[in-house]
Tab-separated table of C-alpha atoms in Angstrom:
chain	number	residue	atom	x	y	z
A	14	MET	CA	13.057	-26.384	-3.533
A	15	LEU	CA	14.568	-27.709	-0.296
A	16	ALA	CA	18.071	-27.799	-1.830
A	17	LEU	CA	17.550	-24.213	-2.984
A	18	LEU	CA	16.412	-23.007	0.403
A	19	ALA	CA	19.412	-24.824	2.047
A	20	ALA	CA	21.845	-23.025	-0.272
A	21	ALA	CA	20.079	-19.706	0.221
A	22	LEU	CA	20.147	-20.255	4.022
A	23	ALA	CA	23.858	-20.994	4.015
A	24	VAL	CA	24.656	-17.814	2.093
A	25	ARG	CA	22.514	-15.753	4.357
A	26	LEU	CA	23.962	-17.236	7.590
A	27	SER	CA	27.463	-16.660	6.392
A	28	LEU	CA	26.826	-12.971	5.996
A	29	LEU	CA	25.119	-12.612	9.336
A	30	VAL	CA	27.680	-14.618	11.329
A	31	ARG	CA	30.549	-12.759	9.642
A	32	SER	CA	28.911	-9.426	10.715
A	33	ASN	CA	28.393	-10.766	14.211
A	34	TRP	CA	24.618	-10.273	13.628
A	35	LEU	CA	25.226	-6.569	13.592
A	36	LEU	CA	22.241	-4.353	14.487
A	37	GLU	CA	22.503	-0.646	13.361
A	38	GLY	CA	20.408	2.293	14.807
A	39	ASP	CA	17.312	1.828	12.651
A	40	ASP	CA	17.378	-1.931	13.177
A	41	ALA	CA	17.625	-1.440	16.918
A	42	LEU	CA	14.490	0.813	16.943
A	43	SER	CA	12.421	-2.282	16.111
A	44	THR	CA	14.279	-4.491	18.599
A	45	LEU	CA	13.586	-2.016	21.390
A	46	MET	CA	9.955	-1.718	20.357
A	47	ALA	CA	9.662	-5.530	20.489
A	48	LEU	CA	10.670	-5.347	24.148
A	49	ALA	CA	7.742	-2.992	24.766
A	50	VAL	CA	5.390	-5.205	22.743
A	51	ARG	CA	6.327	-7.982	25.208
A	52	ASP	CA	5.322	-5.605	27.997
A	53	GLY	CA	1.896	-4.857	26.449
A	54	ASP	CA	2.523	-2.107	24.035
A	55	ARG	CA	0.581	-2.472	20.720
A	56	PRO	CA	1.947	-0.046	18.087
A	57	ILE	CA	0.628	0.176	14.566
A	58	MET	CA	3.517	2.096	13.032
A	59	LEU	CA	7.160	2.335	13.855
A	60	LYS	CA	7.772	4.710	16.702
A	61	ASN	CA	7.157	8.297	15.786
A	62	GLN	CA	6.682	7.589	12.144
A	63	THR	CA	3.470	7.735	10.170
A	64	TYR	CA	4.179	5.552	7.207
A	65	ALA	CA	6.048	2.336	8.123
A	66	ALA	CA	4.281	-0.582	9.829
A	67	ALA	CA	5.470	-1.866	13.145
A	68	TRP	CA	5.470	-5.400	11.789
A	69	GLU	CA	9.006	-6.359	12.858
A	70	PRO	CA	8.503	-5.521	16.522
A	71	TYR	CA	5.625	-8.053	16.762
A	72	ALA	CA	7.641	-10.740	14.890
A	73	MET	CA	10.661	-10.091	17.115
A	74	ALA	CA	8.557	-10.280	20.234
A	75	VAL	CA	7.607	-13.812	19.209
A	76	THR	CA	11.239	-14.862	18.591
A	77	TYR	CA	12.279	-13.320	21.933
A	78	ALA	CA	9.567	-15.458	23.596
A	79	LEU	CA	10.818	-18.559	21.773
A	80	PHE	CA	14.566	-18.100	21.910
A	81	GLY	CA	15.298	-15.297	24.352
A	82	VAL	CA	16.430	-11.775	23.724
A	83	SER	CA	19.505	-11.628	21.437
A	84	ARG	CA	20.815	-10.260	18.196
A	85	VAL	CA	20.102	-13.608	16.631
A	86	ALA	CA	16.494	-13.697	17.814
A	87	ALA	CA	16.058	-10.047	16.662
A	88	LYS	CA	17.332	-10.906	13.109
A	89	LEU	CA	15.370	-14.221	12.796
A	90	PRO	CA	12.232	-12.569	11.298
A	91	ALA	CA	14.272	-10.714	8.707
A	92	LEU	CA	16.154	-14.064	7.793
A	93	LEU	CA	12.775	-15.889	7.384
A	94	GLY	CA	11.358	-12.993	5.257
A	95	SER	CA	14.462	-13.117	3.047
A	96	LEU	CA	14.088	-16.857	2.414
A	97	ALA	CA	10.290	-16.393	1.886
A	98	LEU	CA	11.122	-14.051	-1.085
A	99	ILE	CA	12.173	-17.196	-2.883
A	100	GLY	CA	8.673	-18.680	-2.572
A	101	THR	CA	6.852	-15.492	-3.569
A	102	THR	CA	9.215	-14.977	-6.562
A	103	TRP	CA	8.458	-18.482	-7.708
A	104	LEU	CA	4.653	-17.919	-7.455
A	105	LEU	CA	4.704	-14.691	-9.355
A	106	ALA	CA	7.209	-15.950	-11.951
A	107	ARG	CA	4.894	-19.033	-12.585
A	108	GLU	CA	1.968	-16.818	-13.343
A	109	ALA	CA	4.033	-14.396	-15.422
A	110	ALA	CA	6.215	-16.757	-17.448
A	111	GLY	CA	5.522	-20.374	-16.620
A	112	ARG	CA	6.902	-23.057	-14.272
A	113	THR	CA	10.353	-23.253	-15.839
A	114	ALA	CA	10.829	-19.548	-15.550
A	115	ALA	CA	9.653	-19.823	-12.011
A	116	TRP	CA	12.515	-22.153	-11.001
A	117	PHE	CA	15.148	-19.982	-12.632
A	118	ALA	CA	13.658	-16.880	-11.003
A	119	ALA	CA	13.615	-18.585	-7.571
A	120	ALA	CA	17.358	-19.541	-8.033
A	121	LEU	CA	18.096	-15.928	-8.847
A	122	MET	CA	16.228	-14.776	-5.763
A	123	ALA	CA	17.990	-17.426	-3.535
A	124	LEU	CA	21.337	-15.859	-4.498
A	125	PRO	CA	20.528	-12.193	-5.401
A	126	PRO	CA	23.045	-9.392	-5.696
A	127	VAL	CA	24.749	-8.797	-2.327
A	128	TYR	CA	23.315	-5.354	-2.089
A	129	VAL	CA	19.738	-6.667	-2.346
A	130	LEU	CA	20.627	-9.665	-0.109
A	131	VAL	CA	21.995	-7.563	2.729
A	132	LEU	CA	19.030	-5.192	2.672
A	133	SER	CA	16.641	-8.184	2.800
A	134	LEU	CA	18.333	-9.191	6.089
A	135	LYS	CA	17.980	-5.819	7.773
A	136	PRO	CA	14.959	-5.351	10.116
A	137	TRP	CA	15.071	-1.558	9.811
A	138	ALA	CA	11.591	-1.212	8.248
A	139	PRO	CA	9.230	-3.664	6.443
A	140	TYR	CA	10.647	-3.290	2.940
A	141	THR	CA	11.022	-6.952	2.438
A	142	GLU	CA	7.473	-7.571	3.589
A	143	VAL	CA	6.249	-5.078	0.998
A	144	ILE	CA	7.867	-7.228	-1.717
A	145	LEU	CA	6.403	-10.454	-0.175
A	146	LEU	CA	2.857	-9.110	0.108
A	147	GLY	CA	3.043	-7.160	-3.152
A	148	SER	CA	4.126	-10.213	-5.079
A	149	LEU	CA	1.205	-12.146	-3.762
A	150	CYS	CA	-1.129	-9.277	-4.629
A	151	LEU	CA	0.270	-9.166	-8.195
A	152	THR	CA	0.155	-13.011	-8.488
A	153	CYS	CA	-3.605	-12.861	-7.712
A	154	ALA	CA	-4.005	-10.083	-10.184
A	155	LEU	CA	-2.403	-11.995	-12.945
A	156	ARG	CA	-4.559	-15.041	-12.236
A	157	LEU	CA	-7.583	-12.684	-12.575
A	158	GLY	CA	-6.222	-11.154	-15.774
A	159	TRP	CA	-5.536	-14.491	-17.392
A	160	PRO	CA	-8.089	-16.803	-15.682
A	161	ARG	CA	-8.040	-20.637	-15.900
A	162	PRO	CA	-11.126	-22.719	-16.639
A	163	PHE	CA	-13.679	-22.937	-13.799
A	164	GLN	CA	-11.717	-20.396	-11.757
A	165	ARG	CA	-13.405	-18.792	-8.790
A	166	ASP	CA	-12.681	-15.140	-9.242
A	167	GLY	CA	-13.888	-14.164	-5.757
A	168	ARG	CA	-11.286	-16.034	-4.001
A	169	TRP	CA	-8.457	-14.603	-6.132
A	170	ALA	CA	-9.870	-11.082	-5.773
A	171	LEU	CA	-10.077	-11.470	-2.046
A	172	GLY	CA	-6.385	-12.657	-1.943
A	173	CYS	CA	-5.430	-9.718	-4.151
A	174	GLY	CA	-7.172	-7.195	-1.992
A	175	LEU	CA	-6.087	-8.689	1.323
A	176	SER	CA	-2.348	-8.917	0.380
A	177	GLY	CA	-2.481	-5.487	-1.237
A	178	GLY	CA	-3.944	-3.910	1.864
A	179	LEU	CA	-1.429	-5.525	4.080
A	180	ALA	CA	1.362	-4.343	1.699
A	181	LEU	CA	0.016	-0.748	1.945
A	182	TRP	CA	0.173	-0.951	5.761
A	183	MET	CA	3.879	-2.025	5.463
A	184	HIS	CA	4.889	1.043	3.357
A	185	PRO	CA	3.230	3.477	0.945
A	186	LEU	CA	5.587	2.335	-1.732
A	187	ALA	CA	3.438	-0.710	-2.044
A	188	VAL	CA	1.734	1.474	-4.563
A	189	TRP	CA	4.272	0.005	-7.115
A	190	TYR	CA	2.455	-3.359	-6.760
A	191	LEU	CA	-1.054	-1.916	-6.256
A	192	ALA	CA	-0.860	0.242	-9.351
A	193	THR	CA	0.479	-2.634	-11.423
A	194	ALA	CA	-2.341	-4.941	-10.242
A	195	ALA	CA	-4.940	-2.321	-10.884
A	196	LEU	CA	-3.747	-1.746	-14.440
A	197	VAL	CA	-3.655	-5.473	-15.123
A	198	LEU	CA	-7.303	-5.791	-14.054
A	199	VAL	CA	-8.476	-2.719	-16.106
A	200	ALA	CA	-6.680	-4.092	-19.161
A	201	ARG	CA	-7.884	-7.628	-18.954
A	202	VAL	CA	-11.138	-8.047	-16.996
A	203	ARG	CA	-14.375	-7.733	-19.016
A	204	GLY	CA	-17.975	-7.978	-18.489
A	205	GLY	CA	-19.869	-9.571	-15.553
A	206	ARG	CA	-16.535	-10.697	-13.831
A	207	TRP	CA	-16.176	-7.223	-12.478
A	208	LEU	CA	-18.958	-7.478	-9.921
A	209	ALA	CA	-17.361	-10.421	-8.087
A	210	ILE	CA	-13.791	-9.144	-8.445
A	211	ILE	CA	-14.538	-5.580	-7.165
A	212	GLY	CA	-16.660	-6.760	-4.294
A	213	ALA	CA	-14.179	-9.388	-2.935
A	214	GLY	CA	-11.202	-7.222	-3.793
A	215	LEU	CA	-12.395	-4.186	-1.933
A	216	ALA	CA	-13.488	-6.294	1.056
A	217	GLY	CA	-10.039	-7.940	1.209
A	218	PHE	CA	-8.277	-4.645	0.787
A	219	GLY	CA	-10.317	-3.077	3.520
A	220	VAL	CA	-9.500	-5.968	5.944
A	221	GLY	CA	-5.844	-6.146	4.957
A	222	GLY	CA	-5.370	-2.384	5.351
A	223	LEU	CA	-7.372	-2.248	8.640
A	224	PRO	CA	-4.283	-1.294	10.709
A	225	ILE	CA	-3.490	1.653	8.537
A	226	TRP	CA	-7.167	2.797	8.560
A	227	ILE	CA	-7.284	2.574	12.348
A	228	PHE	CA	-3.974	4.561	12.643
A	229	ASN	CA	-5.229	7.297	10.308
A	230	VAL	CA	-8.570	7.572	12.220
A	231	GLN	CA	-6.589	7.899	15.493
A	232	THR	CA	-4.102	10.491	14.131
A	233	GLY	CA	-6.450	12.492	11.909
A	234	GLY	CA	-5.010	11.149	8.677
A	235	ALA	CA	-1.231	11.344	9.545
A	236	THR	CA	-0.227	8.865	6.834
A	237	VAL	CA	-2.359	10.489	4.156
A	238	ARG	CA	-1.014	13.992	5.088
A	239	PHE	CA	2.554	12.702	5.063
A	240	VAL	CA	2.202	10.988	1.637
A	241	LEU	CA	0.400	13.945	0.045
A	242	GLY	CA	2.768	16.445	1.680
A	243	GLY	CA	5.700	14.580	0.305
A	244	THR	CA	4.246	14.332	-3.205
A	245	GLN	CA	3.123	17.981	-3.388
A	246	GLY	CA	6.184	19.216	-1.643
A	247	GLN	CA	8.557	17.344	-3.963
A	248	THR	CA	10.960	20.235	-4.778
A	249	ALA	CA	13.829	18.161	-6.092
A	250	ASP	CA	14.479	18.333	-9.787
A	251	ARG	CA	12.716	15.291	-11.232
A	252	LEU	CA	15.215	14.710	-13.951
A	253	ALA	CA	17.950	14.743	-11.340
A	254	VAL	CA	16.124	12.184	-9.210
A	255	LEU	CA	15.637	10.010	-12.334
A	256	GLY	CA	19.329	10.410	-13.036
A	257	ALA	CA	20.200	9.384	-9.413
A	258	TRP	CA	17.968	6.368	-9.775
A	259	TRP	CA	19.521	5.387	-13.143
A	260	ASN	CA	23.096	5.835	-11.928
A	261	ASN	CA	22.904	4.552	-8.364
A	262	ASP	CA	19.685	2.555	-7.512
A	263	LEU	CA	19.227	0.677	-10.686
A	264	PRO	CA	22.857	-0.615	-10.911
A	265	ARG	CA	22.654	-1.755	-7.284
A	266	GLY	CA	19.323	-3.393	-7.681
A	267	ALA	CA	20.492	-5.135	-10.946
A	268	GLY	CA	23.647	-6.405	-9.237
A	269	VAL	CA	26.047	-4.319	-11.246
A	270	TRP	CA	27.940	-2.895	-8.211
A	271	HIS	CA	27.738	-2.441	-4.467
A	272	PRO	CA	29.469	-0.003	-2.103
A	273	TRP	CA	30.988	-2.360	0.432
A	274	GLY	CA	33.924	-3.810	-1.348
A	275	PRO	CA	35.354	-4.472	-4.762
A	276	SER	CA	33.017	-4.457	-7.706
A	277	PRO	CA	35.200	-5.742	-10.618
A	278	LEU	CA	34.517	-3.916	-13.984
A	279	VAL	CA	34.363	-7.259	-15.742
A	280	ALA	CA	31.705	-8.788	-13.404
A	281	ALA	CA	29.719	-5.569	-13.623
A	282	GLY	CA	29.824	-5.593	-17.421
A	283	ILE	CA	28.772	-9.212	-17.604
A	284	MET	CA	25.774	-8.653	-15.292
A	285	ALA	CA	24.745	-5.535	-17.031
A	286	VAL	CA	24.831	-7.333	-20.504
A	287	PHE	CA	22.922	-10.342	-19.066
A	288	VAL	CA	20.171	-8.215	-17.603
A	289	ALA	CA	19.888	-5.932	-20.547
A	290	LEU	CA	19.524	-8.922	-23.019
A	291	ALA	CA	16.883	-10.482	-20.670
A	292	VAL	CA	14.838	-7.163	-20.653
A	293	ALA	CA	15.337	-6.716	-24.375
A	294	GLY	CA	14.141	-10.191	-25.011
A	295	ALA	CA	11.117	-9.692	-22.869
A	296	LEU	CA	10.226	-6.468	-24.735
A	297	LEU	CA	10.882	-7.605	-28.308
A	298	ALA	CA	10.565	-11.406	-28.510
A	299	ARG	CA	6.792	-11.616	-28.810
A	300	ARG	CA	4.571	-13.261	-31.425
A	301	HIS	CA	1.668	-10.644	-31.141
A	302	LEU	CA	0.903	-7.309	-29.596
A	303	ARG	CA	-1.676	-8.643	-27.122
A	304	PRO	CA	-0.715	-8.167	-23.461
A	305	ARG	CA	1.072	-11.100	-21.887
A	306	PRO	CA	1.401	-11.747	-18.104
A	307	LEU	CA	5.038	-10.985	-18.396
A	308	ASP	CA	4.218	-7.426	-19.568
A	309	ALA	CA	2.966	-6.818	-15.958
A	310	ILE	CA	6.464	-7.384	-14.722
A	311	LEU	CA	7.845	-4.910	-17.285
A	312	LEU	CA	5.064	-2.384	-16.280
A	313	PHE	CA	6.156	-2.803	-12.625
A	314	LEU	CA	9.766	-2.063	-13.600
A	315	ALA	CA	8.598	1.141	-15.311
A	316	LEU	CA	6.603	2.208	-12.319
A	317	VAL	CA	9.445	1.958	-9.797
A	318	PRO	CA	11.393	5.000	-11.043
A	319	THR	CA	8.109	6.788	-12.056
A	320	VAL	CA	6.821	6.664	-8.529
A	321	LEU	CA	10.146	7.711	-6.996
A	322	VAL	CA	10.412	10.637	-9.357
A	323	PHE	CA	6.893	11.962	-8.802
A	324	SER	CA	6.694	11.300	-5.071
A	325	GLY	CA	8.641	12.639	-2.079
A	326	PHE	CA	10.523	9.326	-1.706
A	327	GLY	CA	12.864	9.974	-4.468
A	328	GLY	CA	14.016	13.423	-3.421
A	329	PRO	CA	16.469	12.274	-0.623
A	330	ALA	CA	18.718	10.708	-3.306
A	331	LEU	CA	19.922	14.228	-3.956
A	332	ASN	CA	20.972	14.951	-0.347
A	333	PRO	CA	24.076	17.144	-0.141
A	334	TYR	CA	25.956	14.725	2.218
A	335	GLY	CA	26.198	11.754	-0.065
A	336	PHE	CA	24.069	9.403	2.057
A	337	ASP	CA	22.671	6.302	0.381
A	338	ALA	CA	19.190	7.593	1.253
A	339	THR	CA	17.125	5.685	-1.364
A	340	GLY	CA	19.023	2.374	-1.639
A	341	ARG	CA	16.390	0.756	0.624
A	342	TYR	CA	14.048	1.016	-2.317
A	343	THR	CA	16.192	-1.055	-4.650
A	344	PRO	CA	15.344	-4.671	-3.723
A	345	PRO	CA	11.978	-4.694	-5.711
A	346	ILE	CA	14.022	-3.986	-8.829
A	347	TRP	CA	15.834	-7.381	-8.460
A	348	ALA	CA	12.627	-9.073	-7.464
A	349	ALA	CA	11.168	-8.126	-10.906
A	350	LEU	CA	14.418	-8.605	-12.907
A	351	ALA	CA	14.809	-12.079	-11.473
A	352	ILE	CA	11.477	-12.910	-13.125
A	353	VAL	CA	12.437	-11.316	-16.457
A	354	CYS	CA	15.729	-13.131	-16.404
A	355	GLY	CA	13.990	-16.401	-15.512
A	356	ALA	CA	11.661	-15.950	-18.463
A	357	ALA	CA	14.744	-15.429	-20.771
A	358	LEU	CA	16.437	-18.485	-19.420
A	359	ALA	CA	13.159	-20.496	-19.880
A	360	ALA	CA	13.105	-19.496	-23.470
A	361	VAL	CA	16.590	-20.766	-23.923
A	362	TRP	CA	15.623	-23.954	-22.044
A	363	ARG	CA	13.053	-24.833	-24.510
A	364	VAL	CA	15.731	-24.972	-27.174
A	365	ARG	CA	18.878	-25.900	-25.407
A	366	ARG	CA	18.637	-27.146	-21.855
A	367	LEU	CA	22.349	-27.248	-21.105
A	368	LEU	CA	22.896	-23.822	-22.419
A	369	ALA	CA	20.164	-22.467	-20.306
A	370	LEU	CA	21.618	-24.054	-17.260
A	371	GLY	CA	25.098	-22.705	-18.114
A	372	LEU	CA	23.759	-19.197	-18.696
A	373	SER	CA	21.908	-19.256	-15.446
A	374	LEU	CA	25.356	-19.760	-13.662
A	375	VAL	CA	26.506	-16.406	-14.941
A	376	PRO	CA	24.436	-14.052	-12.711
A	377	LEU	CA	24.616	-16.599	-9.813
A	378	ALA	CA	28.458	-16.572	-10.022
A	379	VAL	CA	28.629	-12.771	-10.155
A	380	ASN	CA	26.349	-12.587	-7.147
A	381	LEU	CA	28.216	-15.182	-5.225
A	382	ALA	CA	31.466	-13.378	-5.855
A	383	GLY	CA	30.019	-10.277	-4.382
A	384	CYS	CA	28.875	-12.151	-1.275
A	385	ILE	CA	32.330	-13.592	-0.700
A	386	ALA	CA	34.170	-10.275	-1.374
A	387	VAL	CA	31.931	-8.080	0.576
A	388	ASP	CA	32.906	-6.736	4.076
A	389	PRO	CA	29.742	-7.842	6.106
A	390	LEU	CA	30.530	-5.558	9.050
A	391	GLN	CA	30.512	-2.589	6.722
A	392	ALA	CA	27.550	-3.855	4.711
A	393	PHE	CA	25.208	-4.025	7.812
A	394	GLN	CA	26.065	-0.470	8.935
A	395	SER	CA	23.574	2.259	8.578
A	396	PRO	CA	23.852	4.260	5.341
A	397	TYR	CA	23.775	7.388	7.422
A	398	TRP	CA	26.373	6.444	10.095
A	399	ASP	CA	28.824	3.564	9.663
A	400	ARG	CA	31.072	3.476	12.838
A	401	LEU	CA	29.506	0.642	14.863
A	402	PRO	CA	31.952	-2.006	16.229
A	403	ALA	CA	31.111	-5.654	15.873
A	404	ASP	CA	30.737	-6.028	19.666
A	405	ASN	CA	29.438	-3.538	22.236
A	406	GLY	CA	30.590	-5.756	25.066
A	407	PRO	CA	33.707	-3.780	26.196
A	408	LEU	CA	31.532	-0.590	26.311
A	409	LEU	CA	28.865	-2.220	28.410
A	410	ALA	CA	31.477	-3.650	30.767
A	411	ALA	CA	33.011	-0.203	31.244
A	412	LEU	CA	29.583	1.288	31.969
A	413	GLU	CA	28.745	-1.397	34.520
A	414	ALA	CA	32.082	-0.973	36.243
A	415	GLU	CA	31.380	2.682	36.668
A	416	ARG	CA	27.819	2.053	37.769
A	417	VAL	CA	26.422	4.078	34.802
A	418	GLN	CA	22.864	3.281	33.780
A	419	ALA	CA	22.104	6.341	31.655
A	420	VAL	CA	24.126	8.023	28.893
A	421	TRP	CA	23.922	10.942	26.417
A	422	MET	CA	24.936	9.300	23.133
A	423	ASN	CA	24.139	9.501	19.457
A	424	HIS	CA	21.182	7.276	18.631
A	425	TRP	CA	22.917	5.458	15.790
A	426	ALA	CA	25.123	3.821	18.350
A	427	GLY	CA	22.945	4.396	21.375
A	428	GLN	CA	19.962	2.347	20.310
A	429	PRO	CA	22.006	-0.834	19.466
A	430	VAL	CA	23.957	-0.412	22.735
A	431	MET	CA	20.745	-0.192	24.683
A	432	PHE	CA	19.387	-3.409	23.009
A	433	ASP	CA	22.693	-5.279	23.666
A	434	ALA	CA	22.542	-4.054	27.302
A	435	ARG	CA	18.953	-5.370	27.702
A	436	SER	CA	19.794	-8.615	26.118
A	437	ILE	CA	22.145	-9.414	29.015
A	438	GLY	CA	19.941	-7.916	31.692
A	439	GLN	CA	22.006	-4.665	32.129
A	440	PRO	CA	19.878	-1.565	32.681
A	441	LEU	CA	20.752	1.308	30.309
A	442	PHE	CA	19.011	4.336	28.771
A	443	ALA	CA	20.533	6.416	25.986
A	444	TYR	CA	19.217	9.696	24.660
A	445	ASP	CA	20.548	11.684	21.621
A	446	TRP	CA	20.298	15.286	22.797
A	447	TYR	CA	22.118	16.791	19.792
A	448	ASP	CA	20.185	15.073	17.010
A	449	VAL	CA	16.878	16.094	18.523
A	450	GLN	CA	17.990	19.697	18.965
A	451	ALA	CA	19.268	19.765	15.385
A	452	GLY	CA	15.817	18.793	14.066
A	453	GLY	CA	16.008	15.032	14.065
A	454	ILE	CA	13.376	12.484	14.869
A	455	GLU	CA	12.926	12.124	18.640
A	456	ARG	CA	12.594	8.266	18.598
A	457	PHE	CA	12.254	7.632	22.355
A	458	PRO	CA	11.173	10.900	23.997
A	459	GLU	CA	10.414	9.030	27.261
A	460	TYR	CA	14.177	8.284	27.733
A	461	LEU	CA	15.026	11.946	28.180
A	462	ALA	CA	13.666	12.092	31.744
A	463	GLN	CA	15.348	8.808	32.449
A	464	VAL	CA	18.764	10.173	31.600
A	465	GLU	CA	18.187	13.601	33.177
A	466	GLN	CA	17.148	12.074	36.460
A	467	ALA	CA	19.900	9.417	36.558
A	468	GLU	CA	22.191	9.485	39.474
A	469	ARG	CA	25.375	9.100	37.464
A	470	PRO	CA	24.858	9.948	33.780
A	471	ALA	CA	27.688	9.832	31.420
A	472	PHE	CA	28.482	11.021	27.885
A	473	VAL	CA	29.488	8.361	25.345
A	474	LEU	CA	31.359	9.703	22.285
A	475	VAL	CA	32.401	7.706	19.262
A	476	THR	CA	35.884	9.077	18.532
A	477	ASP	CA	39.569	8.290	18.576
A	478	GLU	CA	40.567	11.809	19.511
A	479	VAL	CA	43.162	11.988	22.234
A	480	GLU	CA	41.223	14.846	23.878
A	481	PRO	CA	37.704	15.123	22.638
A	482	ASP	CA	36.214	18.694	22.759
A	483	LEU	CA	33.933	17.554	25.576
A	484	GLU	CA	36.893	16.963	27.877
A	485	HIS	CA	38.518	20.368	27.005
A	486	THR	CA	35.162	22.059	27.614
A	487	LEU	CA	34.658	20.399	31.007
A	488	ARG	CA	38.106	21.522	32.077
A	489	LEU	CA	37.392	25.065	31.148
A	490	MET	CA	34.159	24.812	33.219
A	491	GLY	CA	36.204	23.548	36.107
A	492	ILE	CA	34.343	20.259	36.268
A	493	SER	CA	36.241	17.068	37.061
A	494	PHE	CA	35.485	13.901	35.132
A	495	VAL	CA	36.466	10.278	34.666
A	496	GLU	CA	37.332	8.956	31.257
A	497	ARG	CA	37.051	5.307	30.181
A	498	ARG	CA	37.884	4.043	26.744
A	499	ALA	CA	36.401	1.068	24.877
A	500	PRO	CA	37.294	1.734	21.313
A	501	PRO	CA	35.708	3.254	19.300
A	502	TYR	CA	33.829	4.652	22.389
A	503	VAL	CA	35.016	7.218	24.885
A	504	VAL	CA	33.024	7.391	28.197
A	505	VAL	CA	33.126	10.717	29.934
A	506	ILE	CA	31.684	10.807	33.457
A	507	PRO	CA	31.338	14.210	35.088
A	508	GLY	CA	32.391	14.076	38.709
A	509	SER	CA	32.027	17.448	40.370
A	510	ARG	CA	28.294	17.659	39.322
A	511	LYS	CA	25.919	16.410	36.707
A	512	VAL	CA	26.318	18.159	33.384
A	513	HIS	CA	23.344	18.525	30.957
A	514	PRO	CA	24.184	18.361	27.255
A	515	SER	CA	22.505	21.801	26.692
A	516	GLU	CA	25.626	23.242	28.616
A	517	VAL	CA	28.091	21.607	26.183
A	518	THR	CA	26.064	21.111	23.010
A	519	PRO	CA	28.922	22.182	20.573
A	520	ALA	CA	31.151	19.532	22.223
A	521	VAL	CA	28.628	16.602	21.601
A	522	ASP	CA	27.740	17.430	17.947
A	523	TYR	CA	27.569	15.409	14.846
A	524	ARG	CA	31.250	14.399	15.025
A	525	TYR	CA	30.510	12.154	17.904
């Protein structure tokens, strides 16, 4: 296991270092919240959201305290979470298909498809934690469904409920794991065992989900309203959502292709055949029709697209802009497929050990090739906005030289720039006027007053235009300005008087 963890760490560090530990806009939301946590803030959910736990800000606050404020410290919790997936996959695979399958599955999670790997290293929301806690919940459920002699059901039920409640706090799509666990228990538990299991399970679930219960009491059921509103308001064509999942999310989750570099057709075909044969084997290679623990993993795989199709979470896949709006929900696919593939390799192992080892190298080689060929700087960009530079240092230097401590700037770049500034002790506030006016989420409303009241606010545009529209507009208004360039940024500092973005809104729109 130590050798496996060392190899997994090396691959992950390679991607992170090659990307300069890039933090995109959603990542930076958590990094900035972590700074507030250090100052005494105690959020339950991510800022101005009702359904994603504020877990990362607390974890980052700890790493800041230990190692100082930096990109590396901000990414450490995600790195540890990515490595922890190896252990939870091993535990779940052992219950589902045996110890040999567990080792193969752990190896496949140590070196997963590059798309899954990159997402596991992004601290944008607690999606990795859903897999970690959901896997523990399902592991306990399998132990209850297929008990061992002299087993104490109460302990396993408590663990099942506790991890399930925590997973639900992380994100509502923990329902993938909760529903699978519940169906396993309904199908397998009989008689007097139910009393201890229900009692301990509900107690654990109540405790584990305590943060989300408190949050919904405080907000009048905000999470419940959001989830029910998304499900009942799902207007997207369900067959189209399923088609998008089949054509986009499933191939990425299964390691067939990724959007950040070459995905050779031969490698894609090899991986597709390997995964298809493993799933077919799990479905067909059985001696009887009685449920097996491995069937729970297959059930989980069936629930993933089902929940996306019938909830509001799958609809964004059909957005008209071509954004990768649902890719963040793909890592659980590989978490389950790794176990199914591990079970298939274990079956071969029982007959031909060398053959099983050789076959295991096939997906590992394809995944490693993807990690080598990928462009890490592109991979760690936001799926909604992908123009961040590797280093914001030149921009921060330009702002400091001009005595600018407040800027009007799009939040996808502004939030990472604010974090980088604070990591070096440079005061800076950024506010995205255009996005909020266009109906976007107002992530830090308190920063509006800071920028409006600043002595020397500037506009920061992300463009390579020789004369951005803002400069042309200011000239027409008779307002002088200073321009500083730190590619890809253009800093425009009005000189004659302060200019509010409401006066020049068309010149600071989505293009910048």
